[in-house]
PDB file of C-alpha atoms in Angstrom:
ATOM      1  CA  MET Y   1     255.249  98.044  64.337  1.00 87.00           C
ATOM      2  CA  ARG Y   2     254.195  95.406  61.813  1.00 88.00           C
ATOM      3  CA  LYS Y   3     250.614  94.469  61.115  1.00 90.00           C
ATOM      4  CA  ASN Y   4     250.440  91.029  62.511  1.00 93.00           C
ATOM      5  CA  SER Y   5     248.410  89.070  65.160  1.00 94.00           C
ATOM      6  CA  PHE Y   6     251.260  89.150  67.704  1.00 95.00           C
ATOM      7  CA  ASN Y   7     251.440  92.893  67.759  1.00 95.00           C
ATOM      8  CA  LEU Y   8     247.655  93.270  67.826  1.00 96.00           C
ATOM      9  CA  ILE Y   9     247.506  90.939  70.945  1.00 95.00           C
ATOM     10  CA  ALA Y  10     250.421  92.998  72.496  1.00 95.00           C
ATOM     11  CA  CYS Y  11     248.423  96.220  71.973  1.00 95.00           C
ATOM     12  CA  ALA Y  12     245.328  94.686  73.491  1.00 96.00           C
ATOM     13  CA  MET Y  13     247.365  93.515  76.511  1.00 96.00           C
ATOM     14  CA  VAL Y  14     248.847  96.913  77.052  1.00 95.00           C
ATOM     15  CA  PHE Y  15     245.335  98.440  76.675  1.00 95.00           C
ATOM     16  CA  VAL Y  16     243.677  96.113  79.114  1.00 95.00           C
ATOM     17  CA  SER Y  17     246.507  96.287  81.708  1.00 94.00           C
ATOM     18  CA  CYS Y  18     246.519 100.122  81.701  1.00 93.00           C
ATOM     19  CA  LEU Y  19     242.735 100.196  81.915  1.00 92.00           C
ATOM     20  CA  VAL Y  20     242.373  97.856  84.848  1.00 90.00           C
ATOM     21  CA  ILE Y  21     245.369  99.261  86.775  1.00 91.00           C
ATOM     22  CA  SER Y  22     244.069 102.843  86.183  1.00 88.00           C
ATOM     23  CA  ASN Y  23     240.839 101.870  87.990  1.00 83.00           C
ATOM     24  CA  VAL Y  24     242.823 100.337  90.838  1.00 84.00           C
ATOM     25  CA  ILE Y  25     245.102 103.366  91.497  1.00 84.00           C
ATOM     26  CA  ALA Y  26     242.560 106.031  90.730  1.00 78.00           C
ATOM     27  CA  SER Y  27     241.645 106.387  94.424  1.00 74.00           C
ATOM     28  CA  LYS Y  28     244.996 108.219  94.977  1.00 79.00           C
ATOM     29  CA  VAL Y  29     244.544 111.832  94.191  1.00 79.00           C
ATOM     30  CA  VAL Y  30     247.625 113.900  93.345  1.00 81.00           C
ATOM     31  CA  VAL Y  31     247.977 117.561  94.055  1.00 79.00           C
ATOM     32  CA  THR Y  32     249.670 119.233  91.039  1.00 78.00           C
ATOM     33  CA  GLY Y  33     250.731 122.427  92.838  1.00 78.00           C
ATOM     34  CA  LEU Y  34     248.684 124.498  90.468  1.00 76.00           C
ATOM     35  CA  SER Y  35     245.492 126.379  91.237  1.00 77.00           C
ATOM     36  CA  LEU Y  36     242.544 127.436  89.179  1.00 74.00           C
ATOM     37  CA  PHE Y  37     239.757 129.821  90.144  1.00 71.00           C
ATOM     38  CA  GLY Y  38     241.426 129.847  93.530  1.00 74.00           C
ATOM     39  CA  ASN Y  39     241.087 126.094  93.938  1.00 72.00           C
ATOM     40  CA  PRO Y  40     243.988 123.632  93.850  1.00 75.00           C
ATOM     41  CA  VAL Y  41     244.148 121.438  90.667  1.00 76.00           C
ATOM     42  CA  MET Y  42     244.036 117.796  91.712  1.00 76.00           C
ATOM     43  CA  VAL Y  43     244.233 114.729  89.382  1.00 80.00           C
ATOM     44  CA  PRO Y  44     243.919 110.997  89.915  1.00 80.00           C
ATOM     45  CA  SER Y  45     247.230 109.129  89.935  1.00 83.00           C
ATOM     46  CA  ALA Y  46     245.865 107.152  87.035  1.00 85.00           C
ATOM     47  CA  VAL Y  47     245.854 110.145  84.626  1.00 86.00           C
ATOM     48  CA  LEU Y  48     248.952 108.938  82.750  1.00 85.00           C
ATOM     49  CA  CYS Y  49     248.061 105.201  82.932  1.00 89.00           C
ATOM     50  CA  TYR Y  50     244.544 105.853  81.558  1.00 89.00           C
ATOM     51  CA  ALA Y  51     245.881 108.139  78.825  1.00 90.00           C
ATOM     52  CA  LEU Y  52     247.858 105.257  77.390  1.00 92.00           C
ATOM     53  CA  THR Y  53     244.552 103.429  76.597  1.00 94.00           C
ATOM     54  CA  PHE Y  54     243.686 106.163  74.132  1.00 94.00           C
ATOM     55  CA  LEU Y  55     247.179 105.797  72.470  1.00 95.00           C
ATOM     56  CA  ALA Y  56     246.565 102.071  72.247  1.00 95.00           C
ATOM     57  CA  THR Y  57     243.171 102.448  70.508  1.00 96.00           C
ATOM     58  CA  ASP Y  58     244.577 104.967  68.141  1.00 96.00           C
ATOM     59  CA  VAL Y  59     247.479 102.667  67.222  1.00 96.00           C
ATOM     60  CA  VAL Y  60     245.135  99.730  66.654  1.00 96.00           C
ATOM     61  CA  GLY Y  61     242.707 101.913  64.633  1.00 95.00           C
ATOM     62  CA  GLU Y  62     245.494 103.222  62.441  1.00 94.00           C
ATOM     63  CA  ILE Y  63     247.117  99.837  61.739  1.00 94.00           C
ATOM     64  CA  TRP Y  64     244.342  97.317  61.943  1.00 95.00           C
ATOM     65  CA  GLY Y  65     241.179  99.417  61.381  1.00 94.00           C
ATOM     66  CA  LYS Y  66     238.049 100.720  63.035  1.00 95.00           C
ATOM     67  CA  ARG Y  67     236.481  97.257  63.642  1.00 95.00           C
ATOM     68  CA  GLU Y  68     239.434  96.023  65.711  1.00 96.00           C
ATOM     69  CA  ALA Y  69     239.528  99.311  67.724  1.00 96.00           C
ATOM     70  CA  GLN Y  70     235.835  99.009  68.522  1.00 96.00           C
ATOM     71  CA  GLN Y  71     236.337  95.422  69.587  1.00 96.00           C
ATOM     72  CA  LEU Y  72     239.151  96.540  71.901  1.00 96.00           C
ATOM     73  CA  VAL Y  73     236.833  99.032  73.593  1.00 96.00           C
ATOM     74  CA  ARG Y  74     234.194  96.361  74.175  1.00 96.00           C
ATOM     75  CA  ILE Y  75     236.813  93.903  75.461  1.00 95.00           C
ATOM     76  CA  GLY Y  76     238.136  96.591  77.879  1.00 94.00           C
ATOM     77  CA  PHE Y  77     234.641  97.159  79.251  1.00 95.00           C
ATOM     78  CA  PHE Y  78     234.057  93.491  80.076  1.00 95.00           C
ATOM     79  CA  CYS Y  79     237.578  93.233  81.552  1.00 93.00           C
ATOM     80  CA  GLN Y  80     236.772  96.221  83.870  1.00 91.00           C
ATOM     81  CA  VAL Y  81     233.557  94.468  84.926  1.00 92.00           C
ATOM     82  CA  ILE Y  82     235.425  91.187  85.632  1.00 93.00           C
ATOM     83  CA  ALA Y  83     238.119  92.998  87.585  1.00 90.00           C
ATOM     84  CA  LEU Y  84     235.489  94.859  89.603  1.00 88.00           C
ATOM     85  CA  GLY Y  85     233.695  91.598  90.509  1.00 90.00           C
ATOM     86  CA  LEU Y  86     236.979  90.003  91.597  1.00 91.00           C
ATOM     87  CA  ILE Y  87     237.911  92.994  93.772  1.00 88.00           C
ATOM     88  CA  VAL Y  88     234.429  93.103  95.440  1.00 88.00           C
ATOM     89  CA  MET Y  89     234.611  89.342  96.024  1.00 91.00           C
ATOM     90  CA  ALA Y  90     237.940  89.595  97.696  1.00 90.00           C
ATOM     91  CA  GLN Y  91     236.707  92.488  99.816  1.00 89.00           C
ATOM     92  CA  PHE Y  92     234.020  90.240 101.464  1.00 90.00           C
ATOM     93  CA  LEU Y  93     236.353  87.276 102.087  1.00 91.00           C
ATOM     94  CA  PRO Y  94     237.305  86.990 105.888  1.00 91.00           C
ATOM     95  CA  ALA Y  95     240.564  88.567 106.538  1.00 89.00           C
ATOM     96  CA  ALA Y  96     243.258  87.277 108.918  1.00 91.00           C
ATOM     97  CA  ASP Y  97     244.357  90.860 109.867  1.00 91.00           C
ATOM     98  CA  PRO Y  98     241.697  93.454 110.564  1.00 90.00           C
ATOM     99  CA  ALA Y  99     244.181  96.269 109.729  1.00 92.00           C
ATOM    100  CA  MET Y 100     244.813  94.648 106.325  1.00 91.00           C
ATOM    101  CA  GLN Y 101     241.123  94.482 105.643  1.00 90.00           C
ATOM    102  CA  GLN Y 102     240.723  98.254 106.641  1.00 90.00           C
ATOM    103  CA  ALA Y 103     243.563  99.154 104.291  1.00 87.00           C
ATOM    104  CA  TYR Y 104     242.087  97.027 101.537  1.00 87.00           C
ATOM    105  CA  GLU Y 105     238.707  98.651 101.803  1.00 85.00           C
ATOM    106  CA  MET Y 106     240.377 102.179 101.934  1.00 81.00           C
ATOM    107  CA  LEU Y 107     242.358 101.537  98.701  1.00 79.00           C
ATOM    108  CA  LEU Y 108     240.096  99.200  96.778  1.00 79.00           C
ATOM    109  CA  GLY Y 109     236.670  99.575  98.283  1.00 75.00           C
ATOM    110  CA  GLN Y 110     234.246 100.224  95.511  1.00 65.00           C
ATOM    111  CA  ASN Y 111     231.777 103.140  95.617  1.00 65.00           C
ATOM    112  CA  PHE Y 112     228.817 102.409  93.411  1.00 78.00           C
ATOM    113  CA  VAL Y 113     228.591 105.993  92.126  1.00 81.00           C
ATOM    114  CA  PHE Y 114     232.220 106.097  91.354  1.00 81.00           C
ATOM    115  CA  VAL Y 115     232.042 102.753  89.547  1.00 84.00           C
ATOM    116  CA  ALA Y 116     229.080 103.950  87.473  1.00 86.00           C
ATOM    117  CA  ALA Y 117     230.852 107.213  86.685  1.00 87.00           C
ATOM    118  CA  SER Y 118     233.994 105.347  85.575  1.00 89.00           C
ATOM    119  CA  LEU Y 119     232.211 102.815  83.375  1.00 91.00           C
ATOM    120  CA  THR Y 120     229.973 105.433  81.743  1.00 94.00           C
ATOM    121  CA  ALA Y 121     232.855 107.847  81.089  1.00 93.00           C
ATOM    122  CA  TYR Y 122     234.890 105.023  79.656  1.00 94.00           C
ATOM    123  CA  LEU Y 123     232.187 103.764  77.192  1.00 94.00           C
ATOM    124  CA  CYS Y 124     231.351 107.234  75.994  1.00 96.00           C
ATOM    125  CA  SER Y 125     234.918 108.634  75.678  1.00 96.00           C
ATOM    126  CA  GLN Y 126     236.467 105.506  74.089  1.00 95.00           C
ATOM    127  CA  SER Y 127     233.609 105.066  71.673  1.00 96.00           C
ATOM    128  CA  TRP Y 128     233.863 108.754  70.685  1.00 97.00           C
ATOM    129  CA  ASP Y 129     237.627 108.394  70.247  1.00 96.00           C
ATOM    130  CA  VAL Y 130     237.351 105.528  67.768  1.00 96.00           C
ATOM    131  CA  PHE Y 131     234.414 107.334  65.926  1.00 96.00           C
ATOM    132  CA  VAL Y 132     236.221 110.708  65.551  1.00 96.00           C
ATOM    133  CA  PHE Y 133     239.591 109.083  64.724  1.00 96.00           C
ATOM    134  CA  HIS Y 134     238.158 107.226  61.751  1.00 95.00           C
ATOM    135  CA  ARG Y 135     235.761 109.983  60.682  1.00 95.00           C
ATOM    136  CA  ILE Y 136     238.603 112.519  60.325  1.00 93.00           C
ATOM    137  CA  ARG Y 137     240.972 109.928  58.908  1.00 92.00           C
ATOM    138  CA  ASP Y 138     238.458 108.943  56.171  1.00 90.00           C
ATOM    139  CA  TRP Y 139     237.692 112.648  55.496  1.00 90.00           C
ATOM    140  CA  ALA Y 140     241.437 113.423  55.101  1.00 87.00           C
ATOM    141  CA  ARG Y 141     241.966 110.313  52.804  1.00 82.00           C
ATOM    142  CA  GLY Y 142     239.115 111.463  50.590  1.00 81.00           C
ATOM    143  CA  ARG Y 143     240.709 114.874  50.149  1.00 80.00           C
ATOM    144  CA  ASP Y 144     244.341 113.575  49.614  1.00 73.00           C
ATOM    145  CA  GLU Y 145     244.538 109.884  48.689  1.00 68.00           C
ATOM    146  CA  SER Y 146     248.385 109.922  48.230  1.00 68.00           C
ATOM    147  CA  GLY Y 147     249.616 111.946  51.119  1.00 69.00           C
ATOM    148  CA  PHE Y 148     246.962 111.778  53.811  1.00 70.00           C
ATOM    149  CA  GLU Y 149     249.133 109.593  56.108  1.00 74.00           C
ATOM    150  CA  ARG Y 150     251.360 112.644  56.799  1.00 77.00           C
ATOM    151  CA  LYS Y 151     248.455 114.186  58.611  1.00 84.00           C
ATOM    152  CA  ARG Y 152     248.204 111.380  61.244  1.00 89.00           C
ATOM    153  CA  TRP Y 153     248.731 113.909  63.985  1.00 91.00           C
ATOM    154  CA  LEU Y 154     245.360 115.542  62.993  1.00 92.00           C
ATOM    155  CA  TRP Y 155     243.070 112.532  63.810  1.00 93.00           C
ATOM    156  CA  ASN Y 156     245.321 111.327  66.593  1.00 94.00           C
ATOM    157  CA  ASN Y 157     245.118 114.632  68.572  1.00 94.00           C
ATOM    158  CA  ALA Y 158     241.498 115.521  67.603  1.00 94.00           C
ATOM    159  CA  SER Y 159     240.111 112.170  68.712  1.00 95.00           C
ATOM    160  CA  THR Y 160     242.149 111.933  71.989  1.00 94.00           C
ATOM    161  CA  MET Y 161     241.598 115.620  73.024  1.00 94.00           C
ATOM    162  CA  THR Y 162     237.845 115.516  72.474  1.00 95.00           C
ATOM    163  CA  SER Y 163     237.412 112.170  74.017  1.00 95.00           C
ATOM    164  CA  GLN Y 164     239.468 113.142  77.105  1.00 94.00           C
ATOM    165  CA  MET Y 165     237.194 116.115  77.514  1.00 95.00           C
ATOM    166  CA  ILE Y 166     234.078 113.915  77.417  1.00 96.00           C
ATOM    167  CA  ASP Y 167     235.745 111.357  79.980  1.00 94.00           C
ATOM    168  CA  THR Y 168     236.625 114.266  82.301  1.00 93.00           C
ATOM    169  CA  ILE Y 169     233.214 115.970  82.254  1.00 94.00           C
ATOM    170  CA  ILE Y 170     231.240 112.652  82.679  1.00 95.00           C
ATOM    171  CA  TYR Y 171     233.448 111.092  85.356  1.00 91.00           C
ATOM    172  CA  ILE Y 172     233.838 114.142  87.622  1.00 89.00           C
ATOM    173  CA  GLY Y 173     230.226 115.256  86.936  1.00 92.00           C
ATOM    174  CA  ILE Y 174     228.759 111.911  88.094  1.00 90.00           C
ATOM    175  CA  ALA Y 175     231.343 110.989  90.702  1.00 86.00           C
ATOM    176  CA  PHE Y 176     231.779 114.329  92.475  1.00 86.00           C
ATOM    177  CA  GLY Y 177     228.915 116.497  91.021  1.00 90.00           C
ATOM    178  CA  ILE Y 178     226.202 113.962  91.751  1.00 90.00           C
ATOM    179  CA  GLY Y 179     227.928 111.334  93.988  1.00 84.00           C
ATOM    180  CA  SER Y 180     229.358 113.850  96.361  1.00 82.00           C
ATOM    181  CA  GLY Y 181     226.644 116.393  95.833  1.00 88.00           C
ATOM    182  CA  TRP Y 182     228.992 119.298  94.767  1.00 85.00           C
ATOM    183  CA  LEU Y 183     226.638 120.132  91.919  1.00 87.00           C
ATOM    184  CA  PHE Y 184     223.866 121.038  94.458  1.00 90.00           C
ATOM    185  CA  GLN Y 185     226.180 122.934  96.840  1.00 88.00           C
ATOM    186  CA  GLY Y 186     226.811 126.549  95.701  1.00 81.00           C
ATOM    187  CA  GLU Y 187     230.221 126.763  97.513  1.00 82.00           C
ATOM    188  CA  MET Y 188     231.472 123.607  95.821  1.00 84.00           C
ATOM    189  CA  VAL Y 189     230.531 124.389  92.218  1.00 86.00           C
ATOM    190  CA  GLY Y 190     233.705 126.344  91.754  1.00 82.00           C
ATOM    191  CA  THR Y 191     235.782 123.408  93.027  1.00 81.00           C
ATOM    192  CA  LEU Y 192     233.866 121.053  90.639  1.00 85.00           C
ATOM    193  CA  VAL Y 193     234.587 123.265  87.673  1.00 87.00           C
ATOM    194  CA  ALA Y 194     238.192 123.786  88.717  1.00 83.00           C
ATOM    195  CA  MET Y 195     238.616 120.057  88.957  1.00 82.00           C
ATOM    196  CA  MET Y 196     237.121 119.445  85.472  1.00 88.00           C
ATOM    197  CA  VAL Y 197     239.173 122.158  83.834  1.00 88.00           C
ATOM    198  CA  GLY Y 198     242.418 121.343  85.656  1.00 84.00           C
ATOM    199  CA  GLN Y 199     242.198 117.643  84.994  1.00 85.00           C
ATOM    200  CA  TYR Y 200     241.381 118.305  81.266  1.00 91.00           C
ATOM    201  CA  LEU Y 201     244.340 120.663  80.934  1.00 88.00           C
ATOM    202  CA  VAL Y 202     246.681 117.977  82.312  1.00 86.00           C
ATOM    203  CA  LYS Y 203     245.103 115.339  79.942  1.00 88.00           C
ATOM    204  CA  LEU Y 204     245.483 117.740  76.988  1.00 90.00           C
ATOM    205  CA  ILE Y 205     249.245 118.102  77.651  1.00 90.00           C
ATOM    206  CA  ILE Y 206     249.607 114.263  77.873  1.00 89.00           C
ATOM    207  CA  ALA Y 207     247.569 113.875  74.641  1.00 89.00           C
ATOM    208  CA  LEU Y 208     250.025 116.254  72.835  1.00 90.00           C
ATOM    209  CA  LEU Y 209     253.015 114.400  74.243  1.00 92.00           C
ATOM    210  CA  ASP Y 210     251.780 111.005  72.943  1.00 91.00           C
ATOM    211  CA  THR Y 211     251.766 112.144  69.327  1.00 93.00           C
ATOM    212  CA  PRO Y 212     255.469 111.275  68.646  1.00 93.00           C
ATOM    213  CA  PHE Y 213     254.899 107.766  70.144  1.00 95.00           C
ATOM    214  CA  PHE Y 214     251.815 107.396  67.821  1.00 94.00           C
ATOM    215  CA  TYR Y 215     254.031 108.185  64.822  1.00 93.00           C
ATOM    216  CA  LEU Y 216     256.768 105.853  66.014  1.00 93.00           C
ATOM    217  CA  LEU Y 217     254.398 102.925  66.573  1.00 93.00           C
ATOM    218  CA  THR Y 218     252.487 103.368  63.301  1.00 93.00           C
ATOM    219  CA  HIS Y 219     255.323 104.471  60.922  1.00 88.00           C
ATOM    220  CA  ARG Y 220     256.368 100.994  59.818  1.00 87.00           C
ATOM    221  CA  ALA Y 221     252.882  99.656  59.156  1.00 85.00           C
ATOM    222  CA  VAL Y 222     251.970 102.827  57.179  1.00 80.00           C
ATOM    223  CA  HIS Y 223     255.111 102.728  55.152  1.00 77.00           C
ATOM    224  CA  GLU Y 224     254.460  98.974  54.311  1.00 78.00           C
ATOM    225  CA  ALA Y 225     250.824  99.753  53.309  1.00 72.00           C
ATOM    226  CA  GLN Y 226     251.979 102.532  50.975  1.00 67.00           C
ATOM    227  CA  GLU Y 227     254.554 100.149  49.329  1.00 64.00           C
ATOM    228  CA  ALA Y 228     251.829  97.477  48.882  1.00 63.00           C
ATOM    229  CA  GLU Y 229     249.556  99.862  47.047  1.00 58.00           C
TER     230      GLU Y 229
END
């Protein structure tokens, strides 16, 4: 991928699209068929879609820099708020078909606690992702100026894996631990922990699988930057 404005806009469009869609489809919970601590491991159907947002910020950070990646995170937050407002507004418009209104509220009805959990988890995890990505990248460059680009897997994986952990703990902790009260119910604490660990393990696998795509998307720009030096 070349370092130009068209590709930066394309990355931003993919980022925002995946971010907004992940919030829309997150209400569908998928059973993985796995169990942990005697509890089934369940993940939101948006787990793959949302993981692509971390890949997008890593690609933007690698090619265009930390400032652009941070701007992308801020833009994503405002886009989520706009999408939320439009969804809620449509929810209160009079419906021609009561069954359609019921289906709309079931799929897209917004629970305040879940919205707060989603936005808080997003800001914390994505900001952490950008911070760790560039902190490790700058550290690696300081130690090996000429060949540090070969270690791109290091900051790509470290930033995504740790930020996904933050995202999982905050979202599930607020949405289910506090919102559903599981944190205060002794019999549900195991389920809460199993959900956190199970979802994080799934996200961890996805984070490892996105590394080849990160290399593929950043290879050309990194090679051109080396030739220009």
